[in-house]
Amino acid sequence: MLPRSSSRPQLDLSGAAIHGTLEDRNPTILLPNQSDDISHLALDIGGSLIKLVYFSRHAELSTEDKRKISTKRRLGMFNGGRRSYPILGGRLHFVKFETGKLNECLDFISSKQLHRGVFCGKATGGGAYKYADLFKERLGVSLEKEDEMDCLVSGANFLLKAIRHEAFTHMDGHKEYVQIDQNDLFPFLLVNVGSGVSIIKVDGHGKFQRVSGTNVGGGTYWGLGRLMTKCKSFDELLELSQRGDNSTMDMLVGDIYGGLDYSKIGLSASTIASSFGKIISENKELSDYRPEDISLSLLRMISYNIGQISYLNALRYGLKRIFFGGFFIRGHAYTMDTISFAVNFWSKGEAQAMFLRHEGFLGALGAFMSYEKHGLDDLRVHHLVERFPMGAPYVGGKIHGPPLGDLNEKISWMEKFVQKGTQIIAPVPMGVPATTGMGGFERPTSKGDILRSDASAALNVGVLHLVPTLDVFPLLEDPKTYEPNTIDLDQDEFKYWFKILSDHLPDLVDKAVASEGGTDDAKRRGDAFAHAFSAHLARLMEEPAAYGKFGLANLLELREECLREFQFVDAYISIKQRENEASLAVLPDLLMELDSMNEIDDFDMFKKRMLTDRKDQPYKRALLFVDNSGADVVLGMLPLARELLRHGTEVVLVANSLPALNDVTANELPEIIAEASKHCGILRKAAEAGGLLVDAMAGIQDDLKDTPESVPLMVVENGCGSPCIDFRQVSSELAAAAKEADLLILEGMGRSLHTNLNARFKCDALK
């Protein structure tokens, strides 16, 4: 018997059973006596901050009913496993704490019981040695130390491979997200700016070398800043810099040349000639200088030098891409701008400084990946979905207290803020407004422009949902160039949608509360949802790029996710049921009227092919992406599906996996089709062939020998819970159904106008 590994959480295998079919090579194993949450945890314990990454898996298995099993068989989804071993779906969380408040970290791990069943946790950084005994004493967890450089590189490689818009540039206060070509990622320079600076040349996965570094880094800034300004924390020192004017201390080119540029060598009058150089000629004491100016001068001095040293190393190895990480960056706009200016200046625009949204978590994420069979290596970009719940514990570079826990804690926190008249800022509890940097402080850049305050410039890091059942839609003409959003949400566009969504919010809350019976609990959750979503909107108004590259599809999905976060499963359920019943009542008359028509609208070549004889090859399989409940699906899409079926085309109705507004879901469609089939033999036979009718299921044999002659009508989930659809992330069912499809019909403004208006496919498509 093999010894039990001490570095992995232990499972309770009593009562274990296989969930699935014999054809599935990698079926799910149900553990009825195991807790819903099984966690890996990993830490990066630095001199100033503790970064925690942990994985939680929740039991969110949908029921594999006979309809789904029949559909999967027909689509060939039980012909062998597609991965080397099954990846557990779940969530990857990112949390940070001040090292000086280590007890908060220990309390958090204990409260969430992340240490349960974990005898040995992964850790990197100097604190992994310094605090090992404390973790053992308080949590009973031994810290298994991982090499710091290995972790940094491993974490960076994973993020650049798996997160679609992880990297971005930052020049003159403007962010621009960069799509990294996976085939052209290596080599690159990774500059990790912590207390000191490590410069690493990365040639591939597991292939790297530390080529340089400097002892002048974040620790230098904090140490000198604390000595000269009496600041108590790194964040306080950064906040001071937002109000600083470095020209009172730094000698600028203009000071030497009478206020003029030195244009011959490309130096503007505002360029620093000598950091703190002005102090030489002034008869002043330290107390005569403003702490804000001291902080900014220090920040510029250190940031410029980091940028220059990094570029010189990139030049040495012929590299054009430099990625900067580490908690010195902290999403701080001025720091990023200064580093970018230095790289751009010295390289004459040939090299590019790029930053990472998860900049401070590289080490902790790399430590997490050192677990055996963690599953992340098998994940691809389409398997990861980032969500921004109000309980997300990290925003920008600030620490705002312990992360929020359960739903009641979230609601209570927001109610307290509302009672005190304090502005709620998504997605976590913030300090009082005076400390959030919301004032729009003007700070000079190297070119004399204005930057926004760093609270607005900071990037939010959410929770990464690992969804291994998502796939890329195989009928996209070019997945690499596909962009779902028809327009990007810039400031003006977002103002328009901010008004639309804000005006609609009271009505949405009323419907959500009514869907839960109008109870006091539902009203309380409705108020909390309204405050939470309003906070998200305010955050995005302040910084449209705060949550990454954000389009209209993301914004609308954020609203639905926020509803689900406050446990409103389907806000429009009663309205949908009422409209479905009314539409089904008039469906027989509509079908009779359609059958009595001699001709339909002239669709030219589409009509010719769709209505041709079967011997002349009509469409083999059509995917119909349905939209709203009621008349839209019952009186619109079902008659269209019926016409296609009549002429020998297989039809797959594609609907949302989760509710969104009044859109019909895949779980609701079979009941609607069953009712419609009572009035139409074509629909009934096709639904039987597709395994949709419950009363026909008993006659369908496992080997499908008695399949009816009719072409099938099937239903699949699209993998979404939004009015829009991103074809880079669809359900594996839909991906399988698409392989033999030669016609797509996209219905609805969300799926064919707000998104996918410009999308190109490998087959015919109607939008």
PDB file of N, CA and C in Angstrom, residues 95 101 163 213 239 247 329 341 444 488 498 574 606 625 632 671 694 759:
ATOM      1  N   VAL A  95      -6.082  36.250  -2.087  1.00  0.00           N
ATOM      2  CA  VAL A  95      -6.251  37.063  -0.882  1.00  0.00           C
ATOM      3  C   VAL A  95      -4.888  37.555  -0.434  1.00  0.00           C
ATOM      4  N   LYS A 101       0.319  41.652  10.300  1.00  0.00           N
ATOM      5  CA  LYS A 101      -0.963  41.222  10.865  1.00  0.00           C
ATOM      6  C   LYS A 101      -1.198  39.756  10.494  1.00  0.00           C
ATOM      7  N   ILE A 163      -4.947  33.321 -18.937  1.00  0.00           N
ATOM      8  CA  ILE A 163      -5.834  34.465 -18.766  1.00  0.00           C
ATOM      9  C   ILE A 163      -5.770  35.315 -20.029  1.00  0.00           C
ATOM     10  N   GLY A 213      19.624  41.872 -11.287  1.00  0.00           N
ATOM     11  CA  GLY A 213      18.767  42.337 -10.213  1.00  0.00           C
ATOM     12  C   GLY A 213      19.363  43.587  -9.593  1.00  0.00           C
ATOM     13  N   GLU A 239      -0.038  56.726  -1.067  1.00  0.00           N
ATOM     14  CA  GLU A 239      -1.087  57.736  -1.078  1.00  0.00           C
ATOM     15  C   GLU A 239      -0.503  59.137  -0.967  1.00  0.00           C
ATOM     16  N   SER A 247       9.002  68.351  -8.263  1.00  0.00           N
ATOM     17  CA  SER A 247       9.844  69.447  -8.749  1.00  0.00           C
ATOM     18  C   SER A 247      10.374  70.318  -7.620  1.00  0.00           C
ATOM     19  N   ILE A 329       4.502  47.249  -7.595  1.00  0.00           N
ATOM     20  CA  ILE A 329       3.697  47.850  -8.657  1.00  0.00           C
ATOM     21  C   ILE A 329       2.315  48.209  -8.124  1.00  0.00           C
ATOM     22  N   PHE A 341       7.732  54.862 -19.060  1.00  0.00           N
ATOM     23  CA  PHE A 341       8.440  55.975 -19.694  1.00  0.00           C
ATOM     24  C   PHE A 341       9.924  55.662 -19.815  1.00  0.00           C
ATOM     25  N   PRO A 444       2.076  65.163 -11.585  1.00  0.00           N
ATOM     26  CA  PRO A 444       2.786  65.331 -12.845  1.00  0.00           C
ATOM     27  C   PRO A 444       3.366  64.017 -13.339  1.00  0.00           C
ATOM     28  N   ASP A 488     -16.483  48.379 -27.922  1.00  0.00           N
ATOM     29  CA  ASP A 488     -15.849  48.416 -26.613  1.00  0.00           C
ATOM     30  C   ASP A 488     -16.528  49.478 -25.764  1.00  0.00           C
ATOM     31  N   PHE A 498     -24.670  52.951 -18.384  1.00  0.00           N
ATOM     32  CA  PHE A 498     -24.836  53.216 -16.951  1.00  0.00           C
ATOM     33  C   PHE A 498     -26.247  53.743 -16.689  1.00  0.00           C
ATOM     34  N   SER A 574     -41.837  33.935 -13.062  1.00  0.00           N
ATOM     35  CA  SER A 574     -43.301  33.983 -13.187  1.00  0.00           C
ATOM     36  C   SER A 574     -43.730  34.594 -14.496  1.00  0.00           C
ATOM     37  N   PHE A 606     -30.923  31.048 -49.581  1.00  0.00           N
ATOM     38  CA  PHE A 606     -31.215  30.313 -48.353  1.00  0.00           C
ATOM     39  C   PHE A 606     -32.523  29.543 -48.505  1.00  0.00           C
ATOM     40  N   PHE A 625     -30.107  29.442 -32.058  1.00  0.00           N
ATOM     41  CA  PHE A 625     -29.845  30.071 -30.764  1.00  0.00           C
ATOM     42  C   PHE A 625     -31.074  30.881 -30.370  1.00  0.00           C
ATOM     43  N   ASP A 632     -41.689  34.776 -28.450  1.00  0.00           N
ATOM     44  CA  ASP A 632     -40.434  34.743 -29.197  1.00  0.00           C
ATOM     45  C   ASP A 632     -40.028  33.313 -29.540  1.00  0.00           C
ATOM     46  N   GLU A 671     -40.047  21.084 -21.643  1.00  0.00           N
ATOM     47  CA  GLU A 671     -41.461  21.163 -21.246  1.00  0.00           C
ATOM     48  C   GLU A 671     -42.268  21.960 -22.273  1.00  0.00           C
ATOM     49  N   VAL A 694     -40.654  12.954 -22.377  1.00  0.00           N
ATOM     50  CA  VAL A 694     -40.525  12.048 -21.232  1.00  0.00           C
ATOM     51  C   VAL A 694     -41.272  10.750 -21.480  1.00  0.00           C
ATOM     52  N   ALA A 759     -18.964  38.748 -36.205  1.00  0.00           N
ATOM     53  CA  ALA A 759     -18.371  37.413 -36.140  1.00  0.00           C
ATOM     54  C   ALA A 759     -18.519  36.690 -37.481  1.00  0.00           C
TER      55      ALA A 759
END
